[in-house]
Coordinates of C-alpha atoms in Angstrom, one line a residue:
M1 CA -35.8 4.7 41.1
T2 CA -35.8 8.5 39.7
D3 CA -34.4 11.4 41.4
A4 CA -35.4 14.5 38.9
S5 CA -34.0 17.2 41.2
P6 CA -31.3 16.6 43.6
A7 CA -31.0 18.7 46.7
P8 CA -28.1 21.5 46.1
T9 CA -25.2 19.9 48.3
P10 CA -26.6 16.3 48.6
R11 CA -24.1 14.1 50.9
R12 CA -22.5 12.1 48.5
A13 CA -23.3 8.4 49.1
R14 CA -19.7 7.0 49.3
I15 CA -18.5 2.4 49.0
R16 CA -15.1 1.3 49.6
A17 CA -14.2 0.4 46.4
P18 CA -12.9 -3.3 46.2
Q19 CA -9.6 -4.1 44.5
L20 CA -8.7 -4.7 41.3
T21 CA -7.8 -8.5 39.7
G22 CA -7.4 -9.9 36.9
K23 CA -5.6 -13.1 36.0
G24 CA -4.4 -11.6 32.3
G25 CA -2.8 -8.6 34.1
W26 CA -2.0 -5.5 33.4
L27 CA -1.5 -3.9 29.8
N28 CA -0.8 -0.3 28.6
T29 CA 1.7 0.1 31.8
G30 CA 4.9 -1.5 30.8
E31 CA 4.6 -4.3 32.5
K32 CA 4.0 -3.0 35.9
Q33 CA 1.1 -4.5 38.1
Y34 CA -1.2 -2.1 39.7
T35 CA -3.3 -1.8 43.0
L36 CA -5.8 0.8 43.8
A37 CA -3.3 1.8 46.8
D38 CA -1.0 2.4 44.1
L39 CA -3.8 5.1 42.7
R40 CA -4.8 6.9 45.9
G41 CA -4.9 10.5 45.7
R42 CA -6.4 10.2 41.9
I43 CA -10.1 10.1 40.7
V44 CA -10.1 6.4 39.0
I45 CA -12.9 5.6 36.4
L46 CA -13.1 2.0 35.8
D47 CA -14.3 1.2 32.6
F48 CA -16.0 -2.3 32.5
W49 CA -16.2 -3.4 28.8
T50 CA -15.5 -6.0 26.0
F51 CA -14.4 -5.4 22.6
C52 CA -17.3 -6.9 21.0
C53 CA -19.6 -4.8 22.3
I54 CA -20.3 -1.2 20.1
N55 CA -21.7 0.5 23.4
C56 CA -18.8 -0.2 25.0
L57 CA -16.7 1.2 22.0
H58 CA -18.7 4.1 21.8
V59 CA -18.2 5.2 25.7
L60 CA -14.3 4.8 24.7
D61 CA -14.5 7.7 22.2
E62 CA -16.9 9.6 25.0
L63 CA -14.1 9.0 27.4
R64 CA -11.2 10.9 25.0
E65 CA -11.9 14.7 25.8
L66 CA -12.4 13.9 29.5
E67 CA -9.1 11.8 29.5
E68 CA -7.0 14.5 27.9
K69 CA -8.4 17.4 29.9
H70 CA -8.0 15.8 33.5
R71 CA -4.9 13.3 32.5
D72 CA -3.2 15.1 36.0
T73 CA -5.9 14.1 37.8
V74 CA -7.5 11.0 36.6
V75 CA -6.6 7.3 36.3
I76 CA -9.2 5.6 33.9
I77 CA -8.8 2.0 33.9
G78 CA -10.5 -0.2 31.1
V79 CA -11.5 -3.7 33.3
H80 CA -12.2 -6.2 30.5
S81 CA -14.9 -8.9 30.7
P82 CA -15.2 -10.7 28.5
K83 CA -18.9 -12.2 26.8
F84 CA -17.6 -14.7 24.1
V85 CA -14.8 -17.5 24.5
H86 CA -12.6 -15.8 22.3
E87 CA -12.5 -12.8 24.1
A88 CA -11.2 -14.6 26.9
E89 CA -7.8 -14.9 25.5
H90 CA -5.0 -12.6 26.5
Q91 CA -4.0 -12.0 22.9
A92 CA -6.7 -10.8 21.4
V93 CA -7.4 -8.6 24.6
V94 CA -4.2 -6.9 23.4
D95 CA -5.2 -6.8 20.3
A96 CA -8.2 -5.2 20.8
V97 CA -6.3 -2.2 23.3
E98 CA -4.6 -1.4 20.1
R99 CA -7.5 -1.7 17.3
Y100 CA -9.4 0.2 19.3
G101 CA -6.1 3.0 20.2
V102 CA -7.2 2.8 24.3
E103 CA -4.5 5.0 25.6
H104 CA -5.3 3.9 29.4
P105 CA -4.0 0.8 31.6
V106 CA -6.6 -1.7 31.3
L107 CA -6.7 -4.7 33.3
D108 CA -7.3 -8.0 31.4
D109 CA -10.1 -10.1 33.8
P110 CA -11.0 -13.2 31.9
E111 CA -12.9 -14.7 34.9
L112 CA -14.9 -11.9 35.5
A113 CA -13.1 -11.6 39.0
T114 CA -13.0 -7.8 39.5
W115 CA -16.7 -7.0 37.6
K116 CA -18.3 -9.6 40.1
Q117 CA -16.6 -8.0 42.8
Y118 CA -18.4 -4.5 41.9
A119 CA -21.5 -6.2 40.8
V120 CA -21.7 -5.2 37.0
R121 CA -24.7 -6.2 35.6
A122 CA -23.7 -4.8 31.8
W123 CA -21.3 -3.7 29.5
P124 CA -20.4 -0.6 29.3
T125 CA -21.0 0.0 33.0
L126 CA -18.7 2.8 34.3
V127 CA -17.7 3.6 37.8
V128 CA -16.1 6.3 39.8
I129 CA -13.7 6.5 42.4
D130 CA -12.6 9.2 44.6
P131 CA -9.2 10.1 45.5
E132 CA -9.9 8.5 49.2
G133 CA -10.8 5.2 47.3
Y134 CA -14.6 5.4 47.7
V135 CA -16.8 4.3 44.8
V136 CA -18.8 7.5 45.0
A137 CA -20.7 7.2 41.4
Q138 CA -21.7 4.2 38.5
H139 CA -23.4 4.7 35.2
A140 CA -24.5 1.9 32.8
G141 CA -24.7 2.2 28.9
E142 CA -23.8 5.6 26.8
G143 CA -23.8 9.4 27.3
H144 CA -22.4 10.2 30.6
A145 CA -19.2 11.9 29.7
H146 CA -20.6 15.1 30.8
A147 CA -21.8 13.8 34.2
I148 CA -19.1 12.2 35.0
E149 CA -17.2 15.6 33.4
R150 CA -19.0 17.4 36.3
L151 CA -18.1 15.2 39.1
V152 CA -14.7 15.2 38.5
A153 CA -14.5 18.7 38.3
E154 CA -16.4 18.2 41.9
L155 CA -14.1 15.7 43.3
E156 CA -11.1 17.9 42.4
T157 CA -12.1 21.2 44.3
E158 CA -13.5 19.0 47.2
H159 CA -10.3 16.7 47.7
A160 CA -8.0 19.6 46.4
A161 CA -9.3 21.7 49.6
K162 CA -8.7 18.4 52.0
G163 CA -5.2 17.5 50.7
T164 CA -6.4 14.6 49.1
L165 CA -5.6 15.2 45.7
R166 CA -2.5 13.9 44.2
R167 CA -1.9 15.5 40.7
G168 CA 0.9 13.9 38.2
D169 CA 1.7 11.8 35.4
G170 CA -0.3 8.5 35.1
P171 CA 0.3 5.0 34.9
Y172 CA -0.2 4.8 30.8
V173 CA 2.8 3.7 28.7
A174 CA 2.2 3.8 25.4
P175 CA 3.1 0.3 23.5
E176 CA 5.9 0.4 20.5
P177 CA 4.2 0.4 17.2
E178 CA 4.4 -2.5 14.7
P179 CA 6.0 -1.7 11.4
T180 CA 3.1 -3.9 9.0
V181 CA 1.6 -2.7 5.7
L182 CA -1.9 -2.8 7.3
R183 CA -3.0 -3.0 11.0
F184 CA -5.9 -4.4 12.0
P185 CA -7.8 -3.9 8.1
G186 CA -11.4 -4.1 8.2
K187 CA -13.1 -5.1 4.7
A188 CA -11.5 -5.0 1.2
I189 CA -13.1 -5.2 -2.2
A190 CA -11.7 -5.8 -5.4
L191 CA -11.6 -2.8 -8.3
P192 CA -11.9 -3.2 -11.5
G193 CA -8.2 -2.9 -12.5
G194 CA -7.3 -6.2 -11.0
T195 CA -6.0 -4.3 -7.4
F196 CA -7.9 -4.3 -4.0
L197 CA -9.4 -1.3 -1.8
V198 CA -8.5 -2.4 2.0
S199 CA -9.7 -0.4 5.3
D200 CA -6.6 0.5 7.3
T201 CA -9.0 0.5 10.4
T202 CA -6.4 1.2 13.1
R203 CA -4.7 3.9 10.7
H204 CA -7.7 5.2 9.6
Q205 CA -6.6 5.3 5.9
L206 CA -7.9 3.4 2.8
V207 CA -4.7 1.2 1.1
E208 CA -5.2 0.1 -2.3
L209 CA -2.9 -3.1 -2.7
A210 CA -1.6 -4.7 -6.0
A211 CA -3.2 -7.6 -7.3
D212 CA -1.1 -9.9 -5.3
G213 CA -2.5 -8.8 -2.3
E214 CA 0.4 -7.2 -0.7
S215 CA 2.1 -4.5 -2.5
V216 CA 0.5 -1.1 -2.0
V217 CA -0.4 1.1 -4.6
R218 CA -1.2 4.0 -2.9
R219 CA -2.9 5.1 0.7
I220 CA -5.8 7.4 0.9
G221 CA -6.1 9.6 3.9
S222 CA -3.4 11.5 6.1
G223 CA -3.3 8.3 8.5
A224 CA -4.6 11.2 11.3
R225 CA -8.0 10.5 13.5
G226 CA -10.1 13.0 11.7
F227 CA -13.4 13.8 9.8
G228 CA -12.1 16.5 7.0
D229 CA -12.8 16.2 3.1
G230 CA -9.8 16.3 0.8
T231 CA -7.5 15.3 -1.4
A232 CA -6.3 11.9 -1.3
D233 CA -3.5 13.2 1.3
S234 CA -5.5 15.7 3.0
A235 CA -8.7 14.2 4.1
T236 CA -8.5 12.2 7.2
F237 CA -11.1 9.4 8.7
N238 CA -11.8 7.5 11.9
E239 CA -11.5 3.8 11.9
P240 CA -13.1 3.3 8.6
Q241 CA -15.0 -0.4 7.8
G242 CA -16.9 -1.0 5.1
L243 CA -16.2 -0.6 1.4
T244 CA -18.5 -0.9 -1.6
L245 CA -18.2 0.1 -5.2
R246 CA -20.8 1.5 -7.0
E247 CA -22.0 1.3 -10.4
D248 CA -20.4 4.5 -11.4
G249 CA -17.1 3.2 -10.5
S250 CA -16.9 5.5 -7.5
V251 CA -17.0 3.7 -3.7
V252 CA -18.5 4.4 -0.8
V253 CA -17.0 4.2 2.6
A254 CA -18.8 3.2 6.2
D255 CA -16.4 5.9 8.4
T256 CA -17.7 3.7 11.1
V257 CA -16.2 6.2 14.4
N258 CA -17.0 9.6 12.6
H259 CA -20.7 7.8 12.3
A260 CA -20.4 8.6 8.6
L261 CA -20.7 7.7 4.8
R262 CA -17.4 9.1 2.7
H263 CA -17.8 9.1 -1.3
L264 CA -13.9 8.4 -2.9
D265 CA -13.7 9.0 -6.4
L266 CA -11.2 6.3 -7.5
G267 CA -8.9 8.3 -10.5
T268 CA -8.6 11.7 -8.3
G269 CA -8.5 10.3 -4.9
A270 CA -11.0 13.0 -3.8
V271 CA -12.5 12.2 -0.6
T272 CA -16.3 13.9 0.5
T273 CA -18.7 13.2 2.8
L274 CA -22.3 11.2 1.5
A275 CA -23.9 11.2 4.6
G276 CA -24.1 11.5 8.2
T277 CA -23.4 14.5 10.6
G278 CA -20.1 13.5 12.2
R279 CA -22.0 13.1 15.4
Q280 CA -24.0 10.1 16.6
W281 CA -27.4 9.3 16.6
M282 CA -28.9 9.1 19.8
Q283 CA -32.8 8.5 20.8
G284 CA -35.2 10.7 19.7
E285 CA -33.5 12.0 16.7
P286 CA -34.6 12.0 13.1
T287 CA -34.6 8.3 11.3
S288 CA -34.7 10.2 7.5
G289 CA -33.9 12.9 5.9
P290 CA -31.1 15.0 4.2
A291 CA -28.3 12.9 3.9
R292 CA -25.9 15.0 5.7
E293 CA -28.5 16.4 8.3
V294 CA -29.3 13.4 9.7
S295 CA -26.7 11.4 12.5
L296 CA -26.0 8.3 12.1
S297 CA -24.3 5.9 14.6
S298 CA -21.3 3.4 14.0
P299 CA -22.0 2.2 10.5
W300 CA -19.9 -1.1 10.0
D301 CA -20.4 -2.2 6.3
V302 CA -22.3 -0.8 3.2
A303 CA -23.4 -2.9 0.2
E304 CA -25.4 -1.4 -2.9
W305 CA -28.6 -3.2 -3.8
Q306 CA -31.7 -2.7 -5.3
G307 CA -30.9 1.0 -6.4
R308 CA -29.9 2.3 -2.6
I309 CA -26.8 2.2 -0.3
W310 CA -27.5 -0.1 2.3
I311 CA -26.2 0.2 5.7
A312 CA -25.2 -1.9 8.5
M313 CA -26.1 0.5 11.3
A314 CA -24.2 -1.6 13.8
G315 CA -24.5 1.4 16.5
V316 CA -28.5 1.3 17.0
H317 CA -28.7 -2.5 15.7
Q318 CA -30.5 -1.8 12.7
L319 CA -30.2 -1.5 8.5
W320 CA -30.5 2.0 7.3
A321 CA -30.3 2.9 3.4
Y322 CA -28.9 5.8 1.0
D323 CA -30.8 6.7 -1.6
P324 CA -29.0 8.9 -4.4
A325 CA -31.8 9.5 -6.1
T326 CA -32.9 11.6 -3.6
D327 CA -29.7 12.4 -1.7
T328 CA -31.7 10.9 1.9
V329 CA -31.1 8.6 4.1
S330 CA -33.6 6.6 6.2
V331 CA -34.1 3.4 8.1
T332 CA -35.1 -0.1 6.3
A333 CA -35.3 -2.4 9.1
G334 CA -34.7 -3.2 13.1
T335 CA -36.3 -1.1 16.2
T336 CA -33.5 -0.2 17.7
N337 CA -34.2 -3.0 20.6
E338 CA -30.9 -5.6 20.6
G339 CA -31.8 -9.2 19.8
L340 CA -33.0 -11.6 17.2
V341 CA -36.4 -11.6 15.5
D342 CA -37.8 -11.6 12.3
G343 CA -40.2 -10.2 10.6
P344 CA -41.3 -7.4 8.8
G345 CA -38.4 -4.8 8.4
P346 CA -40.0 -2.4 11.0
E347 CA -40.7 -5.2 13.3
A348 CA -37.5 -7.0 13.4
W349 CA -34.7 -6.6 16.1
F350 CA -30.8 -7.0 15.1
A351 CA -27.5 -7.1 17.2
Q352 CA -24.8 -5.2 15.6
P353 CA -25.1 -5.9 11.9
S354 CA -21.7 -6.1 11.1
G355 CA -21.3 -7.8 7.5
L356 CA -23.5 -7.0 4.3
A357 CA -23.5 -9.2 0.7
A358 CA -26.1 -8.6 -2.2
T359 CA -27.5 -10.8 -4.7
A360 CA -30.3 -10.7 -7.0
D361 CA -32.7 -11.3 -4.8
R362 CA -31.1 -11.3 -1.1
L363 CA -29.4 -8.9 1.3
W364 CA -26.9 -11.6 3.3
L365 CA -25.8 -10.1 6.8
A366 CA -23.6 -11.1 9.5
D367 CA -25.6 -10.2 12.9
S368 CA -22.7 -10.3 14.7
E369 CA -23.7 -10.0 18.3
T370 CA -26.3 -13.1 18.1
S371 CA -23.6 -14.8 16.3
A372 CA -26.2 -15.4 13.3
L373 CA -26.3 -15.4 9.6
R374 CA -29.3 -13.5 8.3
W375 CA -30.8 -12.0 5.0
V376 CA -33.6 -9.5 3.8
D377 CA -35.6 -10.5 1.2
L378 CA -37.0 -8.6 -1.7
D379 CA -40.3 -7.1 0.4
G380 CA -37.9 -5.7 2.9
A381 CA -39.1 -8.9 5.4
V382 CA -35.6 -10.3 7.9
H383 CA -34.9 -14.1 8.0
T384 CA -32.7 -16.0 10.2
A385 CA -30.4 -18.8 8.3
V386 CA -28.2 -19.3 11.0
G387 CA -27.9 -18.4 14.6
T388 CA -30.3 -18.4 18.2
G389 CA -30.1 -15.5 19.9
L390 CA -27.4 -13.3 21.7
F391 CA -26.6 -16.1 24.3
D392 CA -25.4 -19.2 22.5
F393 CA -22.7 -19.7 20.1
G394 CA -19.6 -21.8 19.2
H395 CA -18.0 -23.7 16.2
R396 CA -20.7 -26.6 15.2
D397 CA -21.4 -27.3 11.4
G398 CA -24.0 -29.2 10.4
S399 CA -27.8 -28.5 9.5
A400 CA -28.7 -24.4 10.1
E401 CA -30.9 -25.1 12.7
Q402 CA -27.9 -26.6 15.1
A403 CA -25.5 -24.9 13.7
L404 CA -23.2 -22.2 15.2
L405 CA -20.9 -19.3 15.0
Q406 CA -19.5 -17.3 16.7
H407 CA -19.3 -13.3 16.7
P408 CA -19.0 -13.1 12.4
L409 CA -18.3 -9.6 11.4
G410 CA -18.6 -10.3 7.5
V411 CA -20.1 -12.1 4.7
T412 CA -19.4 -13.0 1.1
A413 CA -21.9 -14.0 -1.9
L414 CA -20.2 -17.0 -3.3
P415 CA -21.3 -18.2 -7.5
D416 CA -23.3 -21.3 -6.6
G417 CA -26.0 -19.4 -4.3
S418 CA -24.3 -20.1 -0.9
V419 CA -21.9 -17.7 1.0
A420 CA -19.0 -17.9 2.7
I421 CA -19.3 -16.2 6.1
S422 CA -16.2 -14.4 8.3
D423 CA -16.5 -16.7 11.4
T424 CA -14.5 -14.1 13.1
Y425 CA -14.1 -15.1 16.8
N426 CA -13.3 -18.8 15.5
H427 CA -10.8 -18.0 12.9
A428 CA -12.5 -19.4 10.5
L429 CA -14.4 -19.4 7.3
R430 CA -17.7 -20.6 7.0
R431 CA -20.1 -21.5 4.5
Y432 CA -23.8 -21.8 4.4
D433 CA -25.9 -23.4 1.6
P434 CA -29.5 -22.2 1.3
A435 CA -30.3 -25.0 -1.1
T436 CA -29.2 -27.8 1.5
G437 CA -29.3 -25.7 4.5
E438 CA -26.0 -26.9 5.7
V439 CA -23.0 -24.9 7.2
T440 CA -19.6 -26.5 6.6
T441 CA -15.9 -25.0 7.8
L442 CA -14.0 -23.9 4.4
A443 CA -10.8 -23.1 6.6
T444 CA -9.3 -22.8 9.9
D445 CA -6.0 -21.0 11.7
L446 CA -7.2 -17.3 10.3
R447 CA -6.9 -14.7 12.7
E448 CA -10.1 -12.5 13.6
P449 CA -11.3 -12.7 9.6
S450 CA -13.4 -9.8 9.2
D451 CA -14.1 -10.1 5.6
A452 CA -13.4 -12.0 2.3
V453 CA -13.4 -11.1 -1.3
L454 CA -13.9 -13.8 -4.0
V455 CA -11.2 -13.7 -7.2
G456 CA -11.8 -16.4 -9.7
D457 CA -11.8 -19.9 -7.8
E458 CA -10.1 -18.2 -4.8
I459 CA -11.2 -16.2 -1.8
L460 CA -9.0 -13.2 -0.6
V461 CA -9.7 -13.5 3.7
V462 CA -8.7 -10.3 5.6
E463 CA -7.2 -11.5 8.4
S464 CA -7.3 -8.8 10.8
A465 CA -5.4 -9.6 13.8
R466 CA -2.9 -10.8 11.0
H467 CA -2.6 -7.6 9.5
R468 CA -2.8 -9.4 5.9
L469 CA -5.1 -10.6 3.3
T470 CA -4.5 -14.4 2.8
R471 CA -5.4 -15.7 -0.4
L472 CA -7.2 -19.4 -0.3
R473 CA -8.3 -21.6 -2.9
L474 CA -11.7 -22.5 -2.2
P475 CA -11.8 -26.3 -1.2
E476 CA -14.4 -28.4 -2.8
E477 CA -15.2 -30.1 0.1
A478 CA -15.2 -28.6 3.7
V479 CA -12.5 -29.0 6.3
R480 CA -14.0 -31.4 9.1
V481 CA -13.4 -29.8 13.0
E482 CA -14.4 -30.8 16.2
S483 CA -17.6 -29.5 17.3
V484 CA -17.8 -26.9 19.9
A485 CA -21.1 -24.9 21.8
H486 CA -20.7 -22.1 24.0
R487 CA -23.3 -20.3 26.4
T488 CA -22.6 -16.7 27.6
R489 CA -21.0 -17.4 31.2
R490 CA -22.3 -14.9 33.3
A491 CA -23.0 -15.6 36.8
A492 CA -26.7 -15.9 36.8
T493 CA -28.6 -13.9 40.0
E494 CA -30.4 -15.8 42.3
V495 CA -34.3 -14.3 42.4
A496 CA -37.8 -15.6 44.2
P497 CA -40.5 -16.7 41.7
G498 CA -43.2 -14.5 41.8
E499 CA -42.9 -10.8 42.1
L500 CA -40.0 -8.9 41.2
E501 CA -39.4 -5.4 41.9
L502 CA -37.5 -4.0 38.8
D503 CA -36.1 -0.6 39.8
V504 CA -33.9 1.0 37.5
I505 CA -31.9 3.7 39.4
F506 CA -31.3 6.9 37.4
Q507 CA -30.1 10.2 39.7
A508 CA -29.7 13.5 37.5
P509 CA -26.3 14.6 37.4
A510 CA -25.9 17.5 39.2
G511 CA -27.4 20.9 37.9
Q512 CA -29.6 18.9 35.9
K513 CA -33.2 17.9 35.8
L514 CA -35.3 15.3 34.1
D515 CA -36.6 16.7 30.6
T516 CA -40.5 16.4 31.0
R517 CA -41.2 19.6 28.5
Y518 CA -42.4 16.9 25.8
G519 CA -44.0 14.6 27.9
P520 CA -42.3 11.5 29.8
S521 CA -38.6 11.7 29.8
T522 CA -38.2 8.0 30.7
R523 CA -38.7 5.2 28.9
L524 CA -38.4 1.2 30.0
L525 CA -38.8 -1.8 27.9
V526 CA -38.9 -5.4 29.2
S527 CA -38.9 -8.8 27.5
A528 CA -37.7 -12.2 28.3
T529 CA -35.7 -15.2 27.0
P530 CA -37.5 -17.7 26.9
P531 CA -41.0 -15.6 27.0
E532 CA -42.7 -17.7 29.0
L533 CA -40.1 -16.6 31.9
L534 CA -42.4 -13.2 32.6
V535 CA -46.0 -13.7 33.6
G536 CA -46.4 -10.4 33.8
G537 CA -44.4 -6.6 33.5
E538 CA -43.3 -7.6 29.9
G539 CA -43.6 -4.6 27.6
A540 CA -42.9 -0.6 26.9
G541 CA -43.7 1.7 29.6
T542 CA -42.5 5.3 31.2
D543 CA -41.9 4.1 34.7
L544 CA -38.7 3.2 35.5
N545 CA -40.2 0.9 38.5
R546 CA -42.1 -2.2 37.7
I547 CA -43.4 -5.1 39.5
L548 CA -42.2 -8.3 36.9
T549 CA -44.2 -11.6 37.3
L550 CA -41.9 -14.3 37.1
N551 CA -43.2 -18.0 36.5
P552 CA -42.2 -20.2 38.7
A553 CA -42.3 -23.3 36.3
V554 CA -39.5 -21.5 34.0
P555 CA -36.3 -22.3 36.5
E556 CA -33.9 -20.0 34.5
G557 CA -34.0 -17.7 31.7
V558 CA -32.6 -14.2 30.9
L559 CA -34.2 -10.4 31.5
H560 CA -34.1 -8.0 28.3
V561 CA -34.0 -4.1 30.1
S562 CA -33.6 -1.2 28.4
A563 CA -34.2 2.2 30.1
M564 CA -33.7 5.7 28.6
A565 CA -34.0 9.0 30.4
A566 CA -33.4 12.4 29.4
S567 CA -32.3 15.2 31.3
C568 CA -31.4 19.1 30.9
D569 CA -29.7 21.9 32.4
D570 CA -31.5 22.9 35.3
D571 CA -31.6 26.1 34.1
P572 CA -35.6 28.1 32.9
A573 CA -33.8 31.0 31.5
G574 CA -31.3 28.9 29.3
G575 CA -28.7 26.5 30.9
T576 CA -26.3 26.5 33.6
S577 CA -22.9 28.7 33.3
G578 CA -20.7 27.3 30.7
S579 CA -23.3 24.4 29.8
K580 CA -25.6 26.8 27.2
T581 CA -26.2 25.4 23.9
G582 CA -25.4 27.9 21.0
G583 CA -29.4 28.8 20.6
G584 CA -30.0 30.2 24.4
Y585 CA -31.4 26.5 25.3
P586 CA -30.5 24.0 28.2
A587 CA -28.1 21.1 26.7
C588 CA -29.4 18.6 27.4
H589 CA -28.7 14.5 27.1
V590 CA -30.1 10.9 26.6
H591 CA -29.0 8.1 28.9
Q592 CA -29.7 4.6 27.4
Q593 CA -28.8 1.2 28.2
D594 CA -29.6 -2.4 27.3
W595 CA -29.4 -5.2 30.1
G596 CA -29.5 -9.0 29.4
V597 CA -29.8 -10.2 33.0
P598 CA -29.5 -14.1 33.1
V599 CA -31.6 -15.2 36.3
R600 CA -32.3 -18.2 38.3
L601 CA -35.8 -18.9 40.0
T602 CA -34.8 -20.1 43.2
E603 CA -36.6 -20.3 46.9
G604 CA -35.7 -17.6 49.1
G605 CA -34.0 -15.8 46.0
A606 CA -34.0 -11.7 45.8
D607 CA -37.7 -10.0 45.0
R608 CA -35.8 -6.7 43.8
L609 CA -33.3 -6.8 40.8
P610 CA -31.8 -2.8 41.2
L611 CA -30.1 -2.0 37.4
V612 CA -28.1 1.4 37.7
L613 CA -28.5 3.9 35.0
A614 CA -26.8 6.6 36.7
G615 CA -26.2 7.4 40.4
M616 CA -25.9 5.0 43.6
D617 CA -28.3 2.4 44.8
D618 CA -29.5 4.2 48.1
R619 CA -31.2 1.2 49.3
D620 CA -27.7 -0.6 49.4
A621 CA -25.4 2.6 50.1

């Protein structure tokens, strides 16, 4: 369902907001527990997120400006709703809230109780509640901050006039900072002089450590969140992650939240920008060109291979590369669709590639959301060594075909041709041997390992959630661990076999309309796991409403739905007041979201599946 041009003064649909419940309790509130009644008179924005999800991290950053601008009227509440088993651990949520600089209250909902009450179907989802306690809007995916900003302004005016708006300080209470040398370090590399360079992610710095892996030699970056080139003392980063040492002795840094690659001169400590504009890449933008003129999207790791700097572009589920010979960037593999599909680079699907390691004939990668170890060959084709897809994960050793990982973030090449895997959510270091096809466990009792560096016959592990590097001797025999397997525990939607109406709801924000200047402004892509679930309706199209035909012989599966809509200011003269771009053109925005909807075929089940991209489902209001 689409609404290209809403009526000038529509009556806003309102649904009473369900209560907020979460077994894990509240964070960032000074241990006070809250109900919606306690927040009456404030505009409440619920951010349903999970800390593994790169799109959720994008939304956290999108909301920062709105949060600061409307701090006396708006209360943002993060509702943490886990996908992986590890994300249901309370301490892991506490760590994530600090790691990603969340400066608002967070409700830890490990059993998805509030998620179910609000009928949420995707990470991230934003729900807006007015000062009287009614839901007035819902948005799935990224790119909605501008629409919510307009809605907040309308609600402030409306409820100030009614006397139902209450201004004042919010419930956020900042936690006490911890005095550790590193704080949630991300990646590390060995330097030629025997020292180590570590991305001190949460402190927005790089840290050079002595050969002991503990003593600080120097810090690079001011420590303030920012995007500025300069000296070791003045340059700024924004949650840097991946590092690679180039053959010329310089270092390339994946400056993740700045959506950029940075260049570090180890001799002088000077930092410059190598690639990226500082803005997040969005659908429809260039995917190749001069390095500092093309936007990137959450580069998580980098590795020099075959004369180029390869980039794990977690934000768009692709691999890109920077070519130093031409000073350009381009896509090397991936379609931007999220999933696990092998084959030629342009046809492959990834899911948040987050770790890279280069050998002479392979580029290894940790594909975190599919809990997979994958590799690229010299011809650019993509292969999977371990992993089956988005919904199966665990800790199981043995043959690669049945072995399981849980959201790995790092991979390290070993001298014998095997690779060590930083199996992050299993708190383990694993090993895959291509010669035997076997997966073993090298070490356990680590805390969210995110990378590892080979040092002679030892390995230095980045224990991110213990804020340190841990030195281990590589064992001759694998550690024996009890085998466990998991599937994502989200309630399946019961649907009837046969025809199912898929209805992606998009209502353009107030003052905007669908952008049809260059053709259709919407896109819908549908597939299924297993593929046999869909008899009809799969593939790409431009209509957000589609009839799917479900195979009654397949009792359950997952529908994968990807939707995009582009809207612009509804003003042919060049935009509404205050929103015109510098060149006099209307401001335009892309709204996009991927859903993975578990379904169970049941006689008498639903014959319509509504997915809200932006707005409200009028047929249920």
